[in-house]
Amino acid sequence: MRPLTDDELRALLEKLMKFLGKNVEAILRHPTEPHCFRLHKDRIYYVSETLMKLATNFPRKQLMHLGTCFAKITHSGRVHLQITCLDFLAEHCLHKVWLKPTAEMSFLYGNHVTKAGLGRITDGAAQYAGVIVFNMQDTPLGFGVLAHPTSKCKDLEPTANVVLHQADVGEYLRLEDQMF
């Protein structure tokens, strides 16, 4: 377990800024207890500082996980956000998309969101902006990026993709062997 390098931290913050904008400061400055990002086995964890200090008592090989897994670093050095950070993203996100009940299962199986399955969407989101996907009861289901700006979503065909899938809560079941 080590602190992130400047390049790793920059890549993570750029990815988080896509979904949170300036609200990323709310994650960096946790209201109750100081938190930090740590790298362990190619995964970036969001850890409270007291838990991090307690974890120094264990050897690295015996430590499996620590805190909340926010992202994975690929072999090429790119950062991929994991579904385990969904609660933090949903709490501070800029743009939201709500799905109709008929489109929920399709999204949870890893498919993109079409215009026919779109219930509501926040205004003013640009193309390729990060969005959090909710069901109509405001339960976060996953996240992705907009394929079209919200101003053009009205004119799309019903089968056109609106949200490009990145992660969903169905991954807990589909990818449980590879998740951790």
XYZ file of C-alpha atoms in Angstrom:
180
model
C 0.000 0.000 0.000
C 1.521 3.264 -1.121
C 0.429 6.820 -1.909
C -0.453 7.607 -5.507
C 2.157 9.149 -7.758
C 1.399 12.529 -9.319
C 0.480 10.937 -12.665
C -1.807 8.370 -11.037
C -3.514 11.012 -8.916
C -3.943 13.314 -11.922
C -5.514 10.499 -13.967
C -7.876 9.587 -11.124
C -8.943 13.186 -10.515
C -9.540 13.767 -14.237
C -11.801 10.730 -14.304
C -13.641 11.846 -11.162
C -13.983 15.409 -12.505
C -15.838 13.964 -15.498
C -18.603 12.815 -13.155
C -18.349 15.237 -10.231
C -16.908 18.477 -11.592
C -15.892 20.760 -8.753
C -17.757 18.508 -6.318
C -14.644 16.317 -6.258
C -13.503 18.553 -3.398
C -16.282 17.058 -1.260
C -14.622 13.664 -1.589
C -11.128 15.014 -1.023
C -12.229 16.893 2.094
C -14.348 14.321 3.911
C -16.584 16.067 6.481
C -16.162 13.674 9.407
C -12.674 12.227 9.088
C -9.707 12.793 6.759
C -9.507 10.306 3.887
C -6.842 9.611 1.285
C -6.250 7.555 -1.840
C -3.843 4.609 -1.674
C -2.659 2.139 -4.293
C -2.563 -1.567 -3.477
C -2.230 -4.324 -6.091
C -3.160 -2.043 -9.037
C -6.308 -0.819 -7.286
C -6.904 2.664 -5.927
C -8.613 2.654 -2.537
C -10.336 5.489 -0.691
C -9.319 4.991 2.927
C -9.770 6.867 6.193
C -6.449 7.885 7.662
C -7.073 6.049 10.945
C -7.773 2.798 9.092
C -4.688 3.356 6.957
C -2.525 3.752 10.065
C -3.963 0.557 11.548
C -3.264 -1.321 8.307
C 0.465 -0.600 8.548
C 0.612 -3.375 11.160
C 0.028 -5.997 8.446
C 2.480 -7.064 5.729
C 1.478 -6.121 2.159
C 1.134 -9.747 1.089
C -1.417 -10.463 3.814
C -3.480 -7.320 3.161
C -6.216 -8.087 0.634
C -8.270 -4.862 0.521
C -8.486 -1.641 2.430
C -11.311 0.885 2.314
C -13.451 1.424 -0.760
C -12.036 0.438 -4.147
C -12.440 3.471 -6.397
C -10.541 2.498 -9.509
C -8.291 0.012 -11.209
C -5.076 0.903 -13.001
C -4.564 -1.046 -16.206
C -1.243 -2.311 -17.524
C -1.072 0.682 -19.859
C -1.536 3.091 -16.916
C -5.130 4.103 -17.600
C -7.597 4.498 -14.745
C -10.946 2.682 -14.830
C -13.525 3.582 -12.187
C -15.055 0.578 -10.438
C -18.683 0.058 -9.514
C -17.719 0.045 -5.827
C -17.376 3.865 -5.881
C -20.971 4.330 -7.087
C -22.291 5.553 -3.723
C -19.712 8.363 -3.613
C -20.352 9.334 -7.241
C -24.135 9.302 -6.817
C -23.952 11.556 -3.771
C -21.962 14.318 -5.511
C -22.717 13.889 -9.240
C -23.449 16.723 -11.650
C -25.598 14.927 -14.216
C -28.186 12.216 -13.673
C -30.213 9.918 -15.869
C -33.328 8.058 -14.722
C -34.390 4.856 -16.456
C -37.856 3.548 -17.139
C -38.588 0.267 -15.328
C -38.532 -1.611 -18.640
C -34.934 -0.539 -19.335
C -33.457 -1.293 -15.913
C -32.691 -4.967 -16.502
C -31.142 -4.272 -19.882
C -28.766 -1.765 -18.292
C -27.965 -4.140 -15.428
C -26.933 -6.772 -17.968
C -24.325 -4.373 -19.353
C -26.173 -2.815 -22.309
C -26.235 0.856 -23.281
C -29.292 2.995 -22.507
C -31.448 3.807 -25.526
C -33.776 6.777 -25.848
C -36.765 4.444 -25.444
C -35.550 3.486 -21.967
C -34.808 7.030 -20.851
C -37.169 8.313 -18.155
C -35.622 11.685 -17.276
C -32.304 13.438 -17.715
C -30.748 16.526 -16.152
C -30.442 19.556 -18.403
C -27.254 21.051 -19.744
C -25.070 17.949 -19.998
C -22.578 17.967 -22.841
C -21.677 15.068 -25.099
C -19.396 12.530 -23.337
C -20.217 13.994 -19.922
C -20.226 11.489 -17.086
C -23.696 10.587 -15.786
C -24.987 8.467 -12.954
C -27.848 6.155 -13.909
C -30.757 5.865 -11.462
C -34.030 3.993 -11.525
C -37.243 5.949 -11.035
C -37.054 5.391 -7.249
C -33.675 7.241 -7.133
C -31.607 4.127 -6.512
C -28.219 4.368 -8.258
C -27.747 1.557 -10.770
C -24.458 2.491 -12.416
C -22.683 5.109 -14.461
C -21.674 5.896 -18.011
C -21.133 8.731 -20.467
C -23.656 10.548 -22.644
C -23.491 9.664 -26.320
C -25.331 12.891 -27.258
C -25.843 16.225 -25.479
C -29.160 16.568 -23.668
C -30.344 19.215 -26.134
C -30.232 16.652 -28.972
C -31.791 13.771 -27.031
C -35.319 14.889 -27.943
C -34.664 14.500 -31.667
C -33.114 11.019 -31.523
C -34.726 7.828 -32.741
C -36.056 5.512 -30.005
C -33.315 2.955 -30.697
C -30.423 5.446 -30.532
C -27.984 5.091 -27.641
C -28.177 7.929 -25.125
C -25.887 6.646 -22.344
C -22.852 4.512 -23.079
C -22.490 1.904 -20.338
C -19.352 1.900 -18.171
C -20.353 0.088 -14.970
C -23.479 -1.183 -13.237
C -24.415 -2.973 -10.027
C -25.001 -6.186 -11.983
C -21.215 -6.522 -12.153
C -21.256 -7.738 -8.563
C -22.840 -10.945 -9.874
C -21.437 -11.128 -13.400
C -17.808 -10.406 -12.501
C -17.538 -11.515 -8.887
C -14.501 -13.701 -9.627
C -12.574 -10.864 -11.277
C -13.845 -7.940 -9.185
C -11.331 -8.181 -6.373
